[in-house]
Amino acid sequence: MSEAEQGRVVEFAIGGMTCAACSTRLEKVLNRQAGMQANVNLAAERARIRLSGAADEAAVVTAVAKAGFTAQVVDGQTREREKAEKLRTYQSEIKRFWIAVLLTLPLVGQMFFMFGEHGHHNELPRWLQLALATPVQFWIGWRFYDGAWKALRGGGANMDVLVALGTSMAWGFSTVVTVFELPQHVYFEGGAAVITLVLLGKLLEARAKARTSEAIESLIRLQPKTARVERDGQWVDMAVDALMPGDIFLVRPGESVPVDGEVVDGESSLNEAMLTGESMPVGKRAGDKVFAATANGQGALRCKATGVGEHTLLAGIIRLVGEAQGSKAPVQRLADRISGIFVPTVCVIALATFMGWWVYAGDFSEALVNAVAVLVIACPCALGLATPTAIMVGTGQGARAGILVKNAEALERAEKLTVLALDKTGTLTCGQPQVTDTEVRGLTSAEALHLAAALEHNSEHPLARAIVAAHGDAVLGAVSGFKAVAGMGVEGVVDGRTLRLGSPVWLGLQDDAVVRRWQQAGKTVVALAEGGRTLALFAVADALRPTSKAAVARLRERGIRVVMLTGDNPVTAAAIAAEAGIDEFRAGILPGDKAAAVGELKAGGNLVGMVGDGINDAPALAAADVSFAIGAGSDAAIEAADLTLIRSDLLGVSDAIALSAATLGKIRQNLFFAFIYNVLGIPLAALGWLNPVFAGAAMAMSSVSVVSNSLLLKRWRPRS
């Protein structure tokens, strides 16, 4: 499918959402539009929309406006504008809150002097109560009326409807009693206190929500603004945005690397903890890669830019974290369905409460108070925040530890894995095989390496690179008639000799004594032959990563069945598997057949994960339920898998699964709190056991408690 057919994904900043009912309704509205596929995130206040056909950004803004909200395309400056606007709004809301407190305190304070036989004599004059409550109701509380009107105009209902309806009923009844001097109690303090407490809850929620995005904010702050660039033999300071691939830049001691690049000359060490989570500095010299925002040590490095702007590894991480934080986990679907019908259901319950109490007790005011309590305590906010806040904090913590989560669905599935398939080369092993032994038959070692390296010098296969490296920098012979045989080897003519280089099985040497001895030692054997004559055997070994055995043990502790997939022969595969502590392996698998092997492992309902390099193992990664790319150093590796591990360390897989378990644990706790709050609170209010003021306080704190519980994920740390 072409990119045009798939559509393009555009991110919008959404304004005006107050609860889960808002985000659910907006998502439905957008998904009903032709050419739009939307995912709306309440916690991040974002909508990611796939546009196709004639749909464009202007159509999205129009549709969002009709639903009662605002939309703005997210660009490089959006985050700064949003921060400034949110700060202004927050400061304004703080002032309004304290004004509400000053107006509400006398109303609530009188309640403490109204107990006892003559308590009614301590009541404030009702006209004064009306004067104090009215500004709170219609000025401070205007946001609730505005939000309610927009929601109802858009064909839905949200938390604002509940607050506006409940407090208006209390204020309206009390006003009628005051104006006509009826012998009834007034409830000005109830409506004013509810609005003040809900506003307090919103302020606390805003502060807590801001902290959920601290991880991505800290990544953005790491990006240097300027770079020292070579121009006409002179070093000049330039804005990082002006750099182009190929530019030469200087990183002095103590500075941060401005863009991705390659060291041209110089020697130093870089702190790459912000990318990998690894605290130990990494030595750098000519030919090594450097990444934007990593901190230089004592030496100076002269580097050539290879990735700038949106093409740096850091920019890819920020983009990926943002996408993951805006994605929706499957566990959220239940909360979304409930949020969609929540407010109408609560209104029905409130009406039933009012009618029931009026009939049962014959007291209009008591019936009204209980109905107001039902409206006030019910709030879908906690349901809407339960999942996205945990996802935002969890993915942020993962990014700090070098674990990049592509989407929330993958994060949810990771903890449920029952089988994990591992690629061998570059995953279990270091991925840098070396020629350890050579046996020649009828020519010298130098001649054998000269012929083998000539055949392999254009190949990127790890075994080929090992042979070329063993040959050194000497001039290679010309090759003609070159042909690669998938999974077997290569053939061609070098110096007039028709040669084949590859697997001993391909060349009929599987029973050769030397071949068997080397294979039993865990080495991979490559044979060079001319016609039916064997010219040389090369033993190539790729050492097991120092952490692989511990990583496998940790995975098995979690009850995960670990299976190694490799194209190596069974003898070599058995030796590597035994060294790593793996009981099950599949050997002799061609690259294209790994996906089929993953499919076989999925039989019987197993949830299968695949760990590979993110490029060569792409078909197998795509076939797995959850895929992990290990050792990411490029955009291609980041895009290849569900979870990308920046460090080339298999322990990161165990950490990623642990992060998944911790995040899903928080989501389950949040959903439990949100559900149990409403399951208990609404019946208590309907039975008359909950005063509207306490109901307002409880409702205000429900969202705060859910967000605060998600923030506890900040304590998560990787074991490795």
mmCIF file of C-alpha atoms in Angstrom, residues 216 219-220 223 260 274-275 292-293 307-323 404 635 638-639:
data_model
loop_
_atom_site.group_PDB
_atom_site.id
_atom_site.type_symbol
_atom_site.label_atom_id
_atom_site.label_comp_id
_atom_site.label_asym_id
_atom_site.label_seq_id
_atom_site.Cartn_x
_atom_site.Cartn_y
_atom_site.Cartn_z
ATOM 1 C CA ILE A 216 10.030 14.052 27.281
ATOM 2 C CA LEU A 219 14.912 15.033 26.594
ATOM 3 C CA ILE A 220 13.982 18.180 24.694
ATOM 4 C CA GLN A 223 19.203 19.346 22.705
ATOM 5 C CA ASP A 260 24.594 12.860 15.180
ATOM 6 C CA MET A 274 20.516 9.923 28.432
ATOM 7 C CA LEU A 275 20.259 7.546 25.465
ATOM 8 C CA ALA A 292 23.228 14.472 19.673
ATOM 9 C CA ALA A 293 22.981 15.657 23.301
ATOM 10 C CA GLY A 307 22.140 13.138 11.080
ATOM 11 C CA VAL A 308 20.666 16.591 11.673
ATOM 12 C CA GLY A 309 17.290 18.057 12.624
ATOM 13 C CA GLU A 310 14.577 15.407 12.756
ATOM 14 C CA HIS A 311 17.070 12.738 11.667
ATOM 15 C CA THR A 312 19.093 12.524 14.882
ATOM 16 C CA LEU A 313 18.685 9.589 17.223
ATOM 17 C CA LEU A 314 17.509 11.947 19.978
ATOM 18 C CA ALA A 315 14.829 13.459 17.713
ATOM 19 C CA GLY A 316 13.704 9.935 16.863
ATOM 20 C CA ILE A 317 13.472 9.079 20.558
ATOM 21 C CA ILE A 318 11.468 12.230 21.343
ATOM 22 C CA ARG A 319 9.141 11.498 18.412
ATOM 23 C CA LEU A 320 8.701 7.874 19.441
ATOM 24 C CA VAL A 321 8.064 8.701 23.105
ATOM 25 C CA GLY A 322 5.502 11.314 22.063
ATOM 26 C CA GLU A 323 3.720 8.814 19.831
ATOM 27 C CA LEU A 404 11.817 3.073 23.563
ATOM 28 C CA ASP A 635 16.187 5.514 12.452
ATOM 29 C CA ILE A 638 13.889 2.485 15.795
ATOM 30 C CA GLU A 639 11.120 1.981 13.231
#
